[in-house]
Amino acid sequence: GWFPADSVRLRISQEVDEQDVRHQDKGSPRRITIMQRMSTMSGKQRLNPEWVRQKVIEEIINYEEGYVKNLKDVIEGPLKEARLRKDLFNDNQIERLFNNIEELFEFQVQFLESLKNRLKTIVHKSEIGDTFTEYQDKFVDIYSRYCNNHSSALAEYTILNQHMIYTIFFESCRLLKDMESIPLDGYLLKPVQRICQYQLQLKELLKYTTSTHPDHAKVKDAECIMSKVASTVNERKRRTENINKLAQWQSTIEDWRGEDILVKSSIMIHSGSLYKISAGNKQLRRFFLFDKQLVYCRKVLGSGKLQYKGRINLDQCQTVNLDDNSGILFFNPFFM
């Protein structure tokens, strides 16, 4: 799901992530969280912002490395194998499932490398805030395209996964790459979650960056920028979903005439039944209010479907409220 950033509080490893420990690479050291480290430190050390800042930076890097590995696993696992199985997948199915994940992976590798290049020997002195500022346009472009397609990817995955042959295929790919024990749709969700997490991680970093630190202003700007990036990506996703809904709605209307609804409108605001009075004739119609236009339809008897009857261009009309005693025997009448 999509949640406003203000409604979410990121906890920087304040509790052990059992799944991370269980599925970490074989032979790699067990991850030690900040709270575990702090439990072994003295009270004076725990309050040292330089020490905490170092640990927050390290966890940002570690989280990013894990994220890049997840993307690489999807590309070298399910995506690569799907391209080899022409008997199971066509190009359109692969495009809907994985969209621009390869481009996303290449960008994240570059971004991670830039983050690491900002690290200094004394980690808390590192200045990483401007890295986010530098890549803000690419974040918006690449993540907007990925997130806009995410609903289609989940729909495609759900359809395919209803067939046992695809369920076996996806699970075999996961085992082949020794991936975490989560289904493919969980991996496809990670970029959607990640773009919302950057601002929260930067907010945590800013908390432990003193006002005299050379990175303070950069981190503050980065937090603001990544908040706007997440909002922009979210808004573009919302608009894309609205456009798809309008196209789907129009396809259900019989005898549609004139230009497509999307030529002038991008959102349905309200719908309901009204009596339309024209030349003394009273007709019950179903009205749909969009930005820029008002469409009205007639219910087809016996089928329950709607038949297009007309539209009103709201840019070229005026609405006048009529008094209930105006002679029209309806409540709250109005004239257009």
mmCIF file of C-alpha atoms in Angstrom:
data_model
loop_
_atom_site.group_PDB
_atom_site.id
_atom_site.type_symbol
_atom_site.label_atom_id
_atom_site.label_comp_id
_atom_site.label_asym_id
_atom_site.label_seq_id
_atom_site.Cartn_x
_atom_site.Cartn_y
_atom_site.Cartn_z
ATOM 1 C CA GLY A 1 0.000 0.000 0.000
ATOM 2 C CA TRP A 2 0.881 3.677 -0.242
ATOM 3 C CA PHE A 3 1.156 5.666 2.974
ATOM 4 C CA PRO A 4 1.862 9.370 3.590
ATOM 5 C CA ALA A 5 5.423 9.771 4.848
ATOM 6 C CA ASP A 6 4.175 11.803 7.814
ATOM 7 C CA SER A 7 2.202 8.771 8.994
ATOM 8 C CA VAL A 8 5.246 6.497 9.116
ATOM 9 C CA ARG A 9 8.145 6.518 11.569
ATOM 10 C CA LEU A 10 11.282 4.680 10.483
ATOM 11 C CA ARG A 11 13.005 2.752 13.248
ATOM 12 C CA ILE A 12 16.680 2.360 12.449
ATOM 13 C CA SER A 13 17.262 -1.273 13.459
ATOM 14 C CA GLN A 14 15.804 -0.858 16.930
ATOM 15 C CA GLU A 15 14.854 -4.515 16.951
ATOM 16 C CA VAL A 16 16.284 -7.643 15.388
ATOM 17 C CA ASP A 17 14.935 -8.454 11.930
ATOM 18 C CA GLU A 18 14.714 -12.230 12.222
ATOM 19 C CA GLN A 19 14.047 -12.628 8.524
ATOM 20 C CA ASP A 20 17.209 -10.688 7.647
ATOM 21 C CA VAL A 21 19.224 -12.921 9.964
ATOM 22 C CA ARG A 22 17.613 -16.114 8.665
ATOM 23 C CA HIS A 23 18.105 -15.264 4.979
ATOM 24 C CA GLN A 24 21.456 -13.508 5.003
ATOM 25 C CA ASP A 25 24.173 -14.882 2.724
ATOM 26 C CA LYS A 26 25.701 -18.109 3.963
ATOM 27 C CA GLY A 27 29.002 -17.514 5.696
ATOM 28 C CA SER A 28 28.388 -13.786 6.204
ATOM 29 C CA PRO A 29 28.568 -12.380 9.745
ATOM 30 C CA ARG A 30 25.342 -12.018 11.683
ATOM 31 C CA ARG A 31 23.993 -8.473 11.423
ATOM 32 C CA ILE A 32 24.388 -6.509 14.654
ATOM 33 C CA THR A 33 21.794 -3.775 15.047
ATOM 34 C CA ILE A 34 22.304 -0.342 16.549
ATOM 35 C CA MET A 35 20.309 -1.275 19.651
ATOM 36 C CA GLN A 36 22.424 -4.398 20.150
ATOM 37 C CA ARG A 37 25.596 -2.358 19.869
ATOM 38 C CA MET A 38 24.222 0.304 22.210
ATOM 39 C CA SER A 39 23.449 -2.339 24.838
ATOM 40 C CA THR A 40 27.185 -2.955 25.146
ATOM 41 C CA MET A 41 28.113 0.737 25.242
ATOM 42 C CA SER A 42 28.369 3.011 28.233
ATOM 43 C CA GLY A 43 25.756 5.710 28.837
ATOM 44 C CA LYS A 44 28.174 8.404 27.678
ATOM 45 C CA GLN A 45 28.838 6.575 24.397
ATOM 46 C CA ARG A 46 25.123 6.039 23.736
ATOM 47 C CA LEU A 47 24.511 9.792 23.858
ATOM 48 C CA ASN A 48 27.402 10.550 21.509
ATOM 49 C CA PRO A 49 25.758 11.847 18.262
ATOM 50 C CA GLU A 50 28.929 11.148 16.282
ATOM 51 C CA TRP A 51 28.786 7.451 17.175
ATOM 52 C CA VAL A 52 25.065 7.201 16.385
ATOM 53 C CA ARG A 53 25.526 9.140 13.132
ATOM 54 C CA GLN A 54 28.182 6.682 12.039
ATOM 55 C CA LYS A 55 25.873 3.737 12.700
ATOM 56 C CA VAL A 56 22.978 5.364 10.841
ATOM 57 C CA ILE A 57 25.200 5.977 7.796
ATOM 58 C CA GLU A 58 26.436 2.392 7.919
ATOM 59 C CA GLU A 59 22.889 1.075 8.020
ATOM 60 C CA ILE A 60 21.841 3.302 5.087
ATOM 61 C CA ILE A 61 24.692 1.791 3.063
ATOM 62 C CA ASN A 62 23.926 -1.762 4.235
ATOM 63 C CA TYR A 63 20.233 -1.338 3.433
ATOM 64 C CA GLU A 64 21.095 -0.024 -0.015
ATOM 65 C CA GLU A 65 23.423 -2.962 -0.676
ATOM 66 C CA GLY A 66 20.678 -5.404 0.297
ATOM 67 C CA TYR A 67 18.207 -3.617 -1.958
ATOM 68 C CA VAL A 68 20.597 -3.720 -4.940
ATOM 69 C CA LYS A 69 21.137 -7.443 -4.323
ATOM 70 C CA ASN A 70 17.354 -8.017 -4.350
ATOM 71 C CA LEU A 71 17.071 -6.271 -7.731
ATOM 72 C CA LYS A 72 19.994 -8.269 -9.119
ATOM 73 C CA ASP A 73 18.415 -11.537 -7.945
ATOM 74 C CA VAL A 74 15.168 -10.733 -9.775
ATOM 75 C CA ILE A 75 17.037 -9.869 -12.979
ATOM 76 C CA GLU A 76 19.354 -12.890 -12.927
ATOM 77 C CA GLY A 77 16.618 -15.194 -11.668
ATOM 78 C CA PRO A 78 12.975 -14.870 -12.787
ATOM 79 C CA LEU A 79 13.568 -12.295 -15.557
ATOM 80 C CA LYS A 80 16.463 -14.139 -17.176
ATOM 81 C CA GLU A 81 14.703 -17.498 -16.998
ATOM 82 C CA ALA A 82 11.405 -16.078 -18.290
ATOM 83 C CA ARG A 83 13.163 -14.808 -21.417
ATOM 84 C CA LEU A 84 14.459 -18.318 -22.055
ATOM 85 C CA ARG A 85 11.006 -19.908 -21.706
ATOM 86 C CA LYS A 86 9.296 -18.787 -24.906
ATOM 87 C CA ASP A 87 6.738 -21.515 -24.326
ATOM 88 C CA LEU A 88 5.572 -19.812 -21.105
ATOM 89 C CA PHE A 89 6.131 -16.069 -21.596
ATOM 90 C CA ASN A 90 5.701 -13.675 -24.492
ATOM 91 C CA ASP A 91 7.370 -10.262 -24.676
ATOM 92 C CA ASN A 92 4.255 -8.404 -23.491
ATOM 93 C CA GLN A 93 3.963 -10.544 -20.371
ATOM 94 C CA ILE A 94 7.628 -9.985 -19.510
ATOM 95 C CA GLU A 95 7.248 -6.244 -20.066
ATOM 96 C CA ARG A 96 4.199 -6.058 -17.790
ATOM 97 C CA LEU A 97 5.850 -8.144 -15.066
ATOM 98 C CA PHE A 98 9.273 -6.525 -14.892
ATOM 99 C CA ASN A 99 8.871 -3.187 -16.703
ATOM 100 C CA ASN A 100 12.080 -1.107 -16.317
ATOM 101 C CA ILE A 101 13.621 -3.071 -13.438
ATOM 102 C CA GLU A 102 16.906 -3.466 -15.327
ATOM 103 C CA GLU A 103 17.202 0.292 -15.765
ATOM 104 C CA LEU A 104 16.286 0.696 -12.105
ATOM 105 C CA PHE A 105 19.017 -1.755 -11.083
ATOM 106 C CA GLU A 106 21.693 0.037 -13.136
ATOM 107 C CA PHE A 107 20.683 3.354 -11.573
ATOM 108 C CA GLN A 108 20.778 1.953 -8.038
ATOM 109 C CA VAL A 109 24.244 0.461 -8.596
ATOM 110 C CA GLN A 110 25.458 3.890 -9.711
ATOM 111 C CA PHE A 111 23.761 5.599 -6.779
ATOM 112 C CA LEU A 112 25.228 3.111 -4.279
ATOM 113 C CA GLU A 113 28.700 3.655 -5.707
ATOM 114 C CA SER A 114 28.267 7.411 -5.298
ATOM 115 C CA LEU A 115 27.204 6.953 -1.689
ATOM 116 C CA LYS A 116 30.254 4.826 -0.952
ATOM 117 C CA ASN A 117 32.540 7.374 -2.597
ATOM 118 C CA ARG A 118 31.303 9.967 -0.090
ATOM 119 C CA LEU A 119 32.384 7.855 2.879
ATOM 120 C CA LYS A 120 35.404 8.993 4.850
ATOM 121 C CA THR A 121 37.747 6.956 7.038
ATOM 122 C CA ILE A 122 36.075 8.530 10.055
ATOM 123 C CA VAL A 123 32.542 7.642 9.004
ATOM 124 C CA HIS A 124 30.613 10.235 11.038
ATOM 125 C CA LYS A 125 32.473 12.994 9.150
ATOM 126 C CA SER A 126 31.146 11.733 5.804
ATOM 127 C CA GLU A 127 28.984 14.056 3.693
ATOM 128 C CA ILE A 128 26.348 12.040 1.800
ATOM 129 C CA GLY A 129 23.425 14.486 1.630
ATOM 130 C CA ASP A 130 24.322 15.973 -1.757
ATOM 131 C CA THR A 131 24.270 12.487 -3.338
ATOM 132 C CA PHE A 132 20.463 12.475 -3.117
ATOM 133 C CA THR A 133 20.272 16.012 -4.512
ATOM 134 C CA GLU A 134 22.465 15.046 -7.455
ATOM 135 C CA TYR A 135 20.217 12.136 -8.480
ATOM 136 C CA GLN A 136 16.774 13.618 -7.733
ATOM 137 C CA ASP A 137 15.684 13.887 -11.396
ATOM 138 C CA LYS A 138 16.605 10.264 -12.108
ATOM 139 C CA PHE A 139 14.758 9.143 -8.990
ATOM 140 C CA VAL A 140 11.585 10.850 -10.239
ATOM 141 C CA ASP A 141 11.874 9.588 -13.811
ATOM 142 C CA ILE A 142 12.835 5.959 -13.192
ATOM 143 C CA TYR A 143 10.642 5.339 -10.148
ATOM 144 C CA SER A 144 7.609 7.051 -11.684
ATOM 145 C CA ARG A 145 7.699 4.659 -14.614
ATOM 146 C CA TYR A 146 8.226 1.644 -12.382
ATOM 147 C CA CYS A 147 5.505 2.559 -9.868
ATOM 148 C CA ASN A 148 3.014 3.495 -12.589
ATOM 149 C CA ASN A 149 3.305 -0.048 -13.943
ATOM 150 C CA HIS A 150 3.295 -1.788 -10.570
ATOM 151 C CA SER A 151 -0.460 -2.464 -10.498
ATOM 152 C CA SER A 152 -0.248 -4.064 -13.955
ATOM 153 C CA ALA A 153 2.697 -6.190 -12.817
ATOM 154 C CA LEU A 154 0.771 -7.480 -9.802
ATOM 155 C CA ALA A 155 -2.292 -8.201 -11.945
ATOM 156 C CA GLU A 156 -0.166 -10.146 -14.440
ATOM 157 C CA TYR A 157 1.563 -12.082 -11.663
ATOM 158 C CA THR A 158 -1.772 -12.960 -10.031
ATOM 159 C CA ILE A 159 -3.165 -14.280 -13.316
ATOM 160 C CA LEU A 160 -0.088 -16.372 -14.067
ATOM 161 C CA ASN A 161 0.262 -17.689 -10.532
ATOM 162 C CA GLN A 162 -3.196 -19.254 -10.731
ATOM 163 C CA HIS A 163 -1.657 -21.922 -12.964
ATOM 164 C CA MET A 164 0.542 -24.536 -11.300
ATOM 165 C CA ILE A 165 3.160 -24.472 -14.051
ATOM 166 C CA TYR A 166 3.895 -20.788 -13.358
ATOM 167 C CA THR A 167 3.853 -21.272 -9.590
ATOM 168 C CA ILE A 168 6.477 -24.009 -9.986
ATOM 169 C CA PHE A 169 8.483 -21.819 -12.388
ATOM 170 C CA PHE A 170 8.649 -18.819 -10.023
ATOM 171 C CA GLU A 171 9.529 -21.014 -7.036
ATOM 172 C CA SER A 172 12.248 -22.797 -9.024
ATOM 173 C CA CYS A 173 13.778 -19.437 -9.958
ATOM 174 C CA ARG A 174 13.777 -18.402 -6.299
ATOM 175 C CA LEU A 175 15.524 -21.599 -5.220
ATOM 176 C CA LEU A 176 18.002 -21.374 -8.101
ATOM 177 C CA LYS A 177 19.209 -17.936 -6.906
ATOM 178 C CA ASP A 178 18.884 -18.835 -3.200
ATOM 179 C CA MET A 179 16.556 -15.848 -2.780
ATOM 180 C CA GLU A 180 14.649 -14.980 0.361
ATOM 181 C CA SER A 181 11.530 -17.031 1.014
ATOM 182 C CA ILE A 182 9.056 -14.463 -0.310
ATOM 183 C CA PRO A 183 7.058 -14.668 -3.558
ATOM 184 C CA LEU A 184 7.969 -12.680 -6.651
ATOM 185 C CA ASP A 185 5.308 -10.045 -6.022
ATOM 186 C CA GLY A 186 7.088 -9.261 -2.755
ATOM 187 C CA TYR A 187 10.284 -8.530 -4.668
ATOM 188 C CA LEU A 188 8.396 -6.426 -7.214
ATOM 189 C CA LEU A 189 6.995 -4.351 -4.342
ATOM 190 C CA LYS A 190 10.423 -3.457 -2.928
ATOM 191 C CA PRO A 191 11.112 -0.475 -5.272
ATOM 192 C CA VAL A 192 7.688 0.973 -4.426
ATOM 193 C CA GLN A 193 8.567 0.745 -0.742
ATOM 194 C CA ARG A 194 12.145 1.943 -1.202
ATOM 195 C CA ILE A 195 11.319 5.309 -2.759
ATOM 196 C CA CYS A 196 9.242 6.132 0.337
ATOM 197 C CA GLN A 197 11.964 5.033 2.765
ATOM 198 C CA TYR A 198 14.725 7.428 1.719
ATOM 199 C CA GLN A 199 13.124 10.471 3.325
ATOM 200 C CA LEU A 200 12.624 8.576 6.588
ATOM 201 C CA GLN A 201 16.228 7.420 6.684
ATOM 202 C CA LEU A 202 17.433 10.953 5.967
ATOM 203 C CA LYS A 203 15.230 12.299 8.744
ATOM 204 C CA GLU A 204 16.908 9.860 11.130
ATOM 205 C CA LEU A 205 20.340 10.911 9.867
ATOM 206 C CA LEU A 206 19.512 14.597 10.279
ATOM 207 C CA LYS A 207 18.545 13.991 13.907
ATOM 208 C CA TYR A 208 22.117 12.935 14.677
ATOM 209 C CA THR A 209 23.854 15.499 12.450
ATOM 210 C CA THR A 210 24.801 18.561 14.479
ATOM 211 C CA SER A 211 24.115 22.023 13.073
ATOM 212 C CA THR A 212 27.881 22.636 12.821
ATOM 213 C CA HIS A 213 28.497 19.496 10.735
ATOM 214 C CA PRO A 214 29.307 20.330 7.058
ATOM 215 C CA ASP A 215 26.693 17.759 5.985
ATOM 216 C CA HIS A 216 23.834 19.264 8.026
ATOM 217 C CA ALA A 217 22.450 21.611 5.365
ATOM 218 C CA LYS A 218 22.933 18.974 2.658
ATOM 219 C CA VAL A 219 21.068 16.291 4.613
ATOM 220 C CA LYS A 220 18.275 18.749 5.408
ATOM 221 C CA ASP A 221 17.927 19.617 1.709
ATOM 222 C CA ALA A 222 18.101 15.933 0.780
ATOM 223 C CA GLU A 223 15.301 15.038 3.202
ATOM 224 C CA CYS A 224 13.087 17.732 1.688
ATOM 225 C CA ILE A 225 13.965 16.681 -1.869
ATOM 226 C CA MET A 226 13.322 12.975 -1.308
ATOM 227 C CA SER A 227 10.003 13.820 0.336
ATOM 228 C CA LYS A 228 9.034 15.731 -2.821
ATOM 229 C CA VAL A 229 10.319 12.880 -4.997
ATOM 230 C CA ALA A 230 8.113 10.362 -3.167
ATOM 231 C CA SER A 231 5.120 12.723 -3.408
ATOM 232 C CA THR A 232 5.713 13.297 -7.133
ATOM 233 C CA VAL A 233 6.030 9.570 -7.845
ATOM 234 C CA ASN A 234 2.897 8.909 -5.789
ATOM 235 C CA GLU A 235 0.943 11.645 -7.596
ATOM 236 C CA ARG A 236 1.987 10.358 -11.018
ATOM 237 C CA LYS A 237 0.954 6.854 -10.013
ATOM 238 C CA ARG A 238 -2.423 8.173 -8.863
ATOM 239 C CA ARG A 239 -2.954 10.022 -12.148
ATOM 240 C CA THR A 240 -2.023 6.953 -14.173
ATOM 241 C CA GLU A 241 -4.472 4.829 -12.192
ATOM 242 C CA ASN A 242 -7.221 7.440 -12.730
ATOM 243 C CA ILE A 243 -6.543 7.472 -16.465
ATOM 244 C CA ASN A 244 -6.756 3.684 -16.628
ATOM 245 C CA LYS A 245 -10.022 3.756 -14.685
ATOM 246 C CA LEU A 246 -11.549 6.310 -17.084
ATOM 247 C CA ALA A 247 -10.520 4.282 -20.124
ATOM 248 C CA GLN A 248 -12.040 1.175 -18.538
ATOM 249 C CA TRP A 249 -15.236 3.076 -17.673
ATOM 250 C CA GLN A 250 -15.699 4.359 -21.231
ATOM 251 C CA SER A 251 -15.316 0.832 -22.609
ATOM 252 C CA THR A 252 -18.423 -0.212 -20.629
ATOM 253 C CA ILE A 253 -20.629 2.523 -22.143
ATOM 254 C CA GLU A 254 -22.607 1.450 -25.212
ATOM 255 C CA ASP A 255 -22.941 3.610 -28.359
ATOM 256 C CA TRP A 256 -20.207 6.051 -27.285
ATOM 257 C CA ARG A 257 -20.005 9.024 -29.649
ATOM 258 C CA GLY A 258 -17.537 11.862 -30.074
ATOM 259 C CA GLU A 259 -14.059 12.228 -28.664
ATOM 260 C CA ASP A 260 -12.729 9.921 -25.963
ATOM 261 C CA ILE A 261 -13.281 10.963 -22.359
ATOM 262 C CA LEU A 262 -9.515 11.247 -21.830
ATOM 263 C CA VAL A 263 -9.145 14.012 -24.401
ATOM 264 C CA LYS A 264 -10.445 16.579 -21.902
ATOM 265 C CA SER A 265 -10.742 14.804 -18.552
ATOM 266 C CA SER A 266 -8.435 12.915 -16.200
ATOM 267 C CA ILE A 267 -10.607 12.193 -13.162
ATOM 268 C CA MET A 268 -14.201 11.244 -12.319
ATOM 269 C CA ILE A 269 -15.402 13.468 -9.484
ATOM 270 C CA HIS A 270 -18.910 12.165 -8.789
ATOM 271 C CA SER A 271 -21.776 10.172 -10.289
ATOM 272 C CA GLY A 272 -25.471 9.791 -9.581
ATOM 273 C CA SER A 273 -29.009 9.726 -10.981
ATOM 274 C CA LEU A 274 -30.839 12.936 -11.897
ATOM 275 C CA TYR A 275 -33.936 13.890 -13.817
ATOM 276 C CA LYS A 276 -33.063 15.741 -17.027
ATOM 277 C CA ILE A 277 -35.808 18.056 -18.247
ATOM 278 C CA SER A 278 -35.562 19.199 -21.851
ATOM 279 C CA ALA A 279 -38.364 20.650 -24.004
ATOM 280 C CA GLY A 280 -40.830 19.650 -21.293
ATOM 281 C CA ASN A 281 -39.739 16.025 -21.291
ATOM 282 C CA LYS A 282 -38.614 14.471 -18.005
ATOM 283 C CA GLN A 283 -35.986 11.767 -18.347
ATOM 284 C CA LEU A 284 -34.151 9.818 -15.654
ATOM 285 C CA ARG A 285 -30.477 9.746 -16.534
ATOM 286 C CA ARG A 286 -27.239 8.586 -14.951
ATOM 287 C CA PHE A 287 -24.808 11.521 -14.769
ATOM 288 C CA PHE A 288 -21.009 11.343 -14.452
ATOM 289 C CA LEU A 289 -19.161 14.482 -13.420
ATOM 290 C CA PHE A 290 -15.586 14.776 -14.678
ATOM 291 C CA ASP A 291 -13.178 17.647 -14.696
ATOM 292 C CA LYS A 292 -14.130 19.683 -17.793
ATOM 293 C CA GLN A 293 -17.330 17.784 -18.720
ATOM 294 C CA LEU A 294 -20.562 16.187 -17.547
ATOM 295 C CA VAL A 295 -21.637 12.955 -19.284
ATOM 296 C CA TYR A 296 -25.131 11.509 -19.041
ATOM 297 C CA CYS A 297 -26.332 8.020 -19.984
ATOM 298 C CA ARG A 298 -29.502 5.955 -20.125
ATOM 299 C CA LYS A 299 -29.821 2.587 -18.418
ATOM 300 C CA VAL A 300 -30.569 -0.131 -20.976
ATOM 301 C CA LEU A 301 -33.616 -2.112 -19.865
ATOM 302 C CA GLY A 302 -32.966 -5.764 -19.136
ATOM 303 C CA SER A 303 -29.169 -5.609 -19.316
ATOM 304 C CA GLY A 304 -28.292 -3.058 -16.674
ATOM 305 C CA LYS A 305 -25.754 -1.523 -19.052
ATOM 306 C CA LEU A 306 -25.482 2.179 -19.800
ATOM 307 C CA GLN A 307 -26.003 3.816 -23.171
ATOM 308 C CA TYR A 308 -24.346 7.119 -24.007
ATOM 309 C CA LYS A 309 -26.810 9.978 -24.536
ATOM 310 C CA GLY A 310 -24.756 13.149 -24.425
ATOM 311 C CA ARG A 311 -22.310 15.419 -22.631
ATOM 312 C CA ILE A 312 -21.997 19.028 -21.479
ATOM 313 C CA ASN A 313 -18.750 20.969 -21.784
ATOM 314 C CA LEU A 314 -18.313 22.608 -18.389
ATOM 315 C CA ASP A 315 -15.921 25.230 -19.766
ATOM 316 C CA GLN A 316 -18.722 26.655 -21.875
ATOM 317 C CA CYS A 317 -21.708 26.571 -19.537
ATOM 318 C CA GLN A 318 -23.041 28.218 -16.407
ATOM 319 C CA THR A 319 -24.911 26.536 -13.574
ATOM 320 C CA VAL A 320 -27.840 28.402 -11.983
ATOM 321 C CA ASN A 321 -29.561 27.109 -8.840
ATOM 322 C CA LEU A 322 -33.364 27.264 -9.090
ATOM 323 C CA ASP A 323 -35.743 27.864 -6.218
ATOM 324 C CA ASP A 324 -37.739 24.827 -5.074
ATOM 325 C CA ASN A 325 -40.898 26.870 -5.799
ATOM 326 C CA SER A 326 -39.869 27.677 -9.382
ATOM 327 C CA GLY A 327 -42.558 25.418 -10.803
ATOM 328 C CA ILE A 328 -40.304 22.407 -11.255
ATOM 329 C CA LEU A 329 -41.540 19.663 -8.978
ATOM 330 C CA PHE A 330 -38.123 18.480 -7.794
ATOM 331 C CA PHE A 331 -35.889 19.191 -4.842
ATOM 332 C CA ASN A 332 -32.731 21.258 -5.417
ATOM 333 C CA PRO A 333 -33.229 21.872 -9.166
ATOM 334 C CA PHE A 334 -30.609 23.667 -11.231
ATOM 335 C CA PHE A 335 -30.282 24.909 -14.798
ATOM 336 C CA MET A 336 -27.291 24.483 -17.125
#
